[in-house]
Coordinates of C-alpha atoms in Angstrom, one line a residue:
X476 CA 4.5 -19.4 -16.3
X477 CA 5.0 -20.3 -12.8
X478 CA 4.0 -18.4 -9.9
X479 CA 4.6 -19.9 -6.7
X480 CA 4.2 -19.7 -3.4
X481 CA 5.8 -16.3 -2.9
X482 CA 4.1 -15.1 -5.5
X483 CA 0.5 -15.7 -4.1
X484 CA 1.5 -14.2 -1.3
X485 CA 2.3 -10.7 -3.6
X486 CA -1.1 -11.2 -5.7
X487 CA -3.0 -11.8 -2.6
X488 CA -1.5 -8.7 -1.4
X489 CA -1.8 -6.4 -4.2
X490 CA -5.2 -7.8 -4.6
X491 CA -5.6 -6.8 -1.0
X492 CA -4.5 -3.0 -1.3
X493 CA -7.0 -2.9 -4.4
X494 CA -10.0 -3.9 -3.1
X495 CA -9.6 -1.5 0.1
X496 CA -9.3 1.3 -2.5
X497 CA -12.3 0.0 -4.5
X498 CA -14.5 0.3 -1.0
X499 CA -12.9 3.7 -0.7
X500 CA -13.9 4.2 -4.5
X501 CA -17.4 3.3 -4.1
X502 CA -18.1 5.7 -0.9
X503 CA -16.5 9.0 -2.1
X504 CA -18.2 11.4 -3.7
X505 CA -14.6 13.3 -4.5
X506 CA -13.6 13.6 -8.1
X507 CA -10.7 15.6 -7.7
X508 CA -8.4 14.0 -10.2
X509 CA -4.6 14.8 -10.4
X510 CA -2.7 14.5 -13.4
X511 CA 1.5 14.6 -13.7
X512 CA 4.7 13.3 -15.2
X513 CA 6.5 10.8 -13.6
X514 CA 9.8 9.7 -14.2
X515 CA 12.6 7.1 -12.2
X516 CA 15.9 5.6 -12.5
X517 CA 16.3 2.7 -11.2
X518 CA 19.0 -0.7 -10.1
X519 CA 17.5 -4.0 -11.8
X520 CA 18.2 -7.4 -10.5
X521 CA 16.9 -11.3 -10.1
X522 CA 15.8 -13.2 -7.6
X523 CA 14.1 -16.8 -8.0
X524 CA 17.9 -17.5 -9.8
X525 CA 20.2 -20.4 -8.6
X526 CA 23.8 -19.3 -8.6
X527 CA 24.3 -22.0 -11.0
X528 CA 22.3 -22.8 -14.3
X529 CA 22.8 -26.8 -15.2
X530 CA 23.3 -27.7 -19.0
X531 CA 24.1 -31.7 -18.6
X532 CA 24.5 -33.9 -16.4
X533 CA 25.5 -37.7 -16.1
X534 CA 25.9 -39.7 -13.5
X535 CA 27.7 -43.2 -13.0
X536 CA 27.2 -45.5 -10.3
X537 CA 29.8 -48.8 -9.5
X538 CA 29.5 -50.5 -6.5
X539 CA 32.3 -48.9 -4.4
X540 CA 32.7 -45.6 -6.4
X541 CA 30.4 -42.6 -8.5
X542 CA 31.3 -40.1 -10.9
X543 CA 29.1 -37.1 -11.5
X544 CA 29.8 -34.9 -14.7
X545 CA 28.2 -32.0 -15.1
X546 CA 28.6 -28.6 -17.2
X547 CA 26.9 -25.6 -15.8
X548 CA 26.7 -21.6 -16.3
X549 CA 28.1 -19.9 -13.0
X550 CA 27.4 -16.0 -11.8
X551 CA 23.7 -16.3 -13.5
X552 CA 22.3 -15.3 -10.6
X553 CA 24.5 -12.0 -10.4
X554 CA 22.0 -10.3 -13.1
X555 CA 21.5 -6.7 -12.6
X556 CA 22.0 -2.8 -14.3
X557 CA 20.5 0.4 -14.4
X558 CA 17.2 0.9 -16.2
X559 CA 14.6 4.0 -16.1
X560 CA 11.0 4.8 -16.5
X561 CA 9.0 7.8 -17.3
X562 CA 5.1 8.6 -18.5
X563 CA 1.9 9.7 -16.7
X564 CA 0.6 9.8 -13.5
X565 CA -2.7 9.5 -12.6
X566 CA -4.3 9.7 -8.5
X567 CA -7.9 10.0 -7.8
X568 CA -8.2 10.6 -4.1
X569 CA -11.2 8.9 -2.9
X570 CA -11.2 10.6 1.0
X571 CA -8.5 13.3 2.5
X572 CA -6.2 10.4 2.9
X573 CA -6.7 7.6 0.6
X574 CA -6.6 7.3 -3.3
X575 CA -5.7 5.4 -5.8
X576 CA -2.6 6.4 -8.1
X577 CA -2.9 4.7 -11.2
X578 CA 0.4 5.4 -14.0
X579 CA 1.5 4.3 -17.3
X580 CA 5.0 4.6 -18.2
X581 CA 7.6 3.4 -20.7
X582 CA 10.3 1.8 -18.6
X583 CA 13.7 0.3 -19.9
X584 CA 15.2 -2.5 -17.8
X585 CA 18.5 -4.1 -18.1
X586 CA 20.6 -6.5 -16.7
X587 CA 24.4 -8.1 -17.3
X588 CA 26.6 -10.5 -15.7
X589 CA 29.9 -12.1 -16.2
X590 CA 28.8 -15.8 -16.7
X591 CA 31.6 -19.0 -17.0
X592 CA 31.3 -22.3 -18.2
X593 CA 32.3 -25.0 -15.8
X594 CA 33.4 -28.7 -16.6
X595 CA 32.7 -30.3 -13.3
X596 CA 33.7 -34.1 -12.5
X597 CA 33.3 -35.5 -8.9
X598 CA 34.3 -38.7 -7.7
X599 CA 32.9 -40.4 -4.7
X600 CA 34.0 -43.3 -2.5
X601 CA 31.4 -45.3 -0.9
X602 CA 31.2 -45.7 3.0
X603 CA 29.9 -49.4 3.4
X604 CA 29.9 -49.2 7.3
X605 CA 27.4 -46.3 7.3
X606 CA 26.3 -46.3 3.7
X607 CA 27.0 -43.4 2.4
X608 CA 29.2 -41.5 -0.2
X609 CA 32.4 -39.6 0.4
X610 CA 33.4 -37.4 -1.9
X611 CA 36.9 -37.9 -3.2
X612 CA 37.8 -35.9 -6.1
X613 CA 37.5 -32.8 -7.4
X614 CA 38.4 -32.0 -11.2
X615 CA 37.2 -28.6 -12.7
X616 CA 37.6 -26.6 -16.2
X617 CA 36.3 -23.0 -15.7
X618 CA 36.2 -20.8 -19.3
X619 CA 35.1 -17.3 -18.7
X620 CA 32.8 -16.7 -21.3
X621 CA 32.4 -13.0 -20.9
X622 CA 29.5 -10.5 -20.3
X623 CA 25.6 -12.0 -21.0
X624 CA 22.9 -9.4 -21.0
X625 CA 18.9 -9.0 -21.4
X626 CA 17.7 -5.7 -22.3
X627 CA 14.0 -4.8 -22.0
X628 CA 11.1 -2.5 -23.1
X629 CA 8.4 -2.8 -21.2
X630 CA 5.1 -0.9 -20.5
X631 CA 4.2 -1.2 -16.8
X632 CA 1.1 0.0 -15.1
X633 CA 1.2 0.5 -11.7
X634 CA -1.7 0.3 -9.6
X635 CA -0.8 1.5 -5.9
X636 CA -3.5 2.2 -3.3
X637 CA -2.0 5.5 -1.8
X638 CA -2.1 6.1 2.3
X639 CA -1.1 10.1 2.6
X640 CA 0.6 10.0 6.6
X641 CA -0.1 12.4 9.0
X642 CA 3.7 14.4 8.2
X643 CA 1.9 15.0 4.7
X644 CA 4.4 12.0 3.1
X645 CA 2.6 9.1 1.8
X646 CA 3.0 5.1 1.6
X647 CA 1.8 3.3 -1.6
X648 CA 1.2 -0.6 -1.9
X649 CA -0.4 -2.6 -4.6
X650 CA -0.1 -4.8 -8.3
X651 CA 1.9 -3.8 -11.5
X652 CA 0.9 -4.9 -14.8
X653 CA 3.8 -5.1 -17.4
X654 CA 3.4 -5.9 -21.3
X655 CA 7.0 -6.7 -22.6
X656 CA 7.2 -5.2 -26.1
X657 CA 10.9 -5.9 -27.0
X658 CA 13.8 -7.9 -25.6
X659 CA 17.5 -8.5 -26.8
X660 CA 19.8 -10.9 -25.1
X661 CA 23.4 -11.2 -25.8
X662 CA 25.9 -13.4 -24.9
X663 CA 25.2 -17.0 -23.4
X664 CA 21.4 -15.7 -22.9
X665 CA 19.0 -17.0 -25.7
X666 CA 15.6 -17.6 -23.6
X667 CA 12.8 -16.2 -25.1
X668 CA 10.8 -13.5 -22.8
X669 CA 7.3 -13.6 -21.3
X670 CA 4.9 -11.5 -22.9
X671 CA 3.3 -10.0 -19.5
X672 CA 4.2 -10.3 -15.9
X673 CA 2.7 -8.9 -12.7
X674 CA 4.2 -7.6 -9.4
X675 CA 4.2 -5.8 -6.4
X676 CA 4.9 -2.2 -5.9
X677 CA 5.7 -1.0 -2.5
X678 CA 6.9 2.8 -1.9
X679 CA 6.2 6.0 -0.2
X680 CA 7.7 10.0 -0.8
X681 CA 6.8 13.7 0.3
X682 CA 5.3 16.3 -1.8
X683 CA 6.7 19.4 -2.5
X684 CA 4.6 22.9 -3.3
X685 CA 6.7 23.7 -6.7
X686 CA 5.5 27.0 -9.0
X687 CA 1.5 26.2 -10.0
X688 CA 2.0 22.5 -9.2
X689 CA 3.1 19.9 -6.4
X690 CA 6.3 17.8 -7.1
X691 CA 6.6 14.6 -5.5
X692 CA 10.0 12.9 -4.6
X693 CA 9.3 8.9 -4.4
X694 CA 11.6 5.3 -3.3
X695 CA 9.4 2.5 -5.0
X696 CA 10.3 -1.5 -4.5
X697 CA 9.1 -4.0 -7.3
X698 CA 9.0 -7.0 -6.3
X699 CA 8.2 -9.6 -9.5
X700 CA 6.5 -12.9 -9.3
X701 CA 6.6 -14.0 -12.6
X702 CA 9.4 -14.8 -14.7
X703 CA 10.6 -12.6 -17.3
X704 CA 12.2 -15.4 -19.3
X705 CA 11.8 -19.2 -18.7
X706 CA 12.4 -22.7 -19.3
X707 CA 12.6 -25.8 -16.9
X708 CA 15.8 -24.1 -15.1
X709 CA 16.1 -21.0 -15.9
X710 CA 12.9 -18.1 -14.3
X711 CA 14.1 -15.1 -13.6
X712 CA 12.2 -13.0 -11.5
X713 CA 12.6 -9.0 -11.8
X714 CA 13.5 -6.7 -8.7
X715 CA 13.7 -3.4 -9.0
X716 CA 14.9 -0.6 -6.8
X717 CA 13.2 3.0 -8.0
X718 CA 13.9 6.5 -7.0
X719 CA 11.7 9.1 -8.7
X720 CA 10.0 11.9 -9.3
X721 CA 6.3 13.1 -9.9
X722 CA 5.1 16.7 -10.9
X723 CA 1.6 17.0 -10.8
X724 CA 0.1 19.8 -13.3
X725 CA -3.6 19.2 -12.8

């Protein structure tokens, strides 16, 4: 599994975010823990995704004149749907204004795109004055093949270091864990799914005194760096747009 540039840049932050909590862990004497039930809807989508997924390829080269046939997938990059999580919340607040929320939730992620199958032949004409190649044909067969799909269940562990702001909101940053437990593909889809992936989780809310407890209305950004499925052309990387909800009970 790759990981990349941009994703060292999200480990290094998560790792980041983690270890300032861990400081903050090792200085506080508080060991008021907070217990709830969290639960989000949220819009799934890819990134890392070229708009166009190559299946063959052949090139041939005269000395005036090229062809280049090639069949790709087109839209595969236009993955997304509507997926969910819910489970429990954990936050141990190390000082007044820093802790560490730590949940584990049963999240269902989705995504679906109308994908086509293009028959591509280009023709080029070589300049010889300036050496290079003009293109001068064009000849394309474009069969919709209809709606692909990946469905997933996932468990995801979020581990955010928690900043509570001045206003009494908070901003959380840091890694999440997830351990795939089933996927279904349908359609032109058939890759076979990672096993565990890691991200970053970047988010913030405001609390709200509800009954006996505290309710907490939260926006939460997942950015993946890991692919949830992969082969030499195809690594899908998960993005995930979350509103939510926490009620904390202890």
């Amino acid at each position: 599994m790759k990981i990349g540039m941009y994703g060292i840049k999200l480990v290094s932050a998560g790792l980041l975010s983690l270890l300032f909590c861990t400081n903050a862990l090792a200085e506080s004497k508080n060991t008021g823990i907070r217990v709830g039930g969290h639960a989000a809807i949220g819009y799934n989508t890819v990134w890392g995704v070229d708009e166009q997924l190559s299946i063959s390829k052949l090139e041939q080269t005269e000395v005036t004149t090229k062809t280049v046939t090639s069949t790709y997938l087109d839209g595969i990059n236009n993955l997304s749907d509507i997926g969910f999580n819910a489970g429990l919340a954990v936050l141990f607040p190390f000082t007044e204004s820093i802790g560490l929320s730590a949940d584990l939730l049963f999240a269902y992620r989705s995504y679906s795109a109308d994908l086509t199958l293009v028959s591509s032949k280009k023709t080029f004409m070589r300049d010889l004055v300036n050496d290079k190649w003009n293109k001068m044909d064009l000849v394309e067969d474009r069969q919709p093949l209809g709606e692909a799909s990946i469905t997933q269940i996932n468990i995801d562990v979020p581990l955010m270091c928690r900043y509570t702001l001045p206003e009494n909101g908070f901003a959380e940053i840091g890694p999440q864990l997830t351990f795939n437990v089933s996927t279904s593909t349908d359609g032109s889809l058939n890759e076979e799914a990672n096993g565990f992936v890691m991200g970053l989780t970047i988010g913030g809310g405001y609390p709200i005194e509800l009954g006996s407890g505290t309710l907490e209305i939260d926006v939460h950004v997942l950015f993946g760096f890991m692919a949830i499925q992969s082969n030499n052309d195809f690594e899908p990387r998960n993005m995930s747009f979350n509103v939510g909800a926490t009620y904390w009970f202890i």
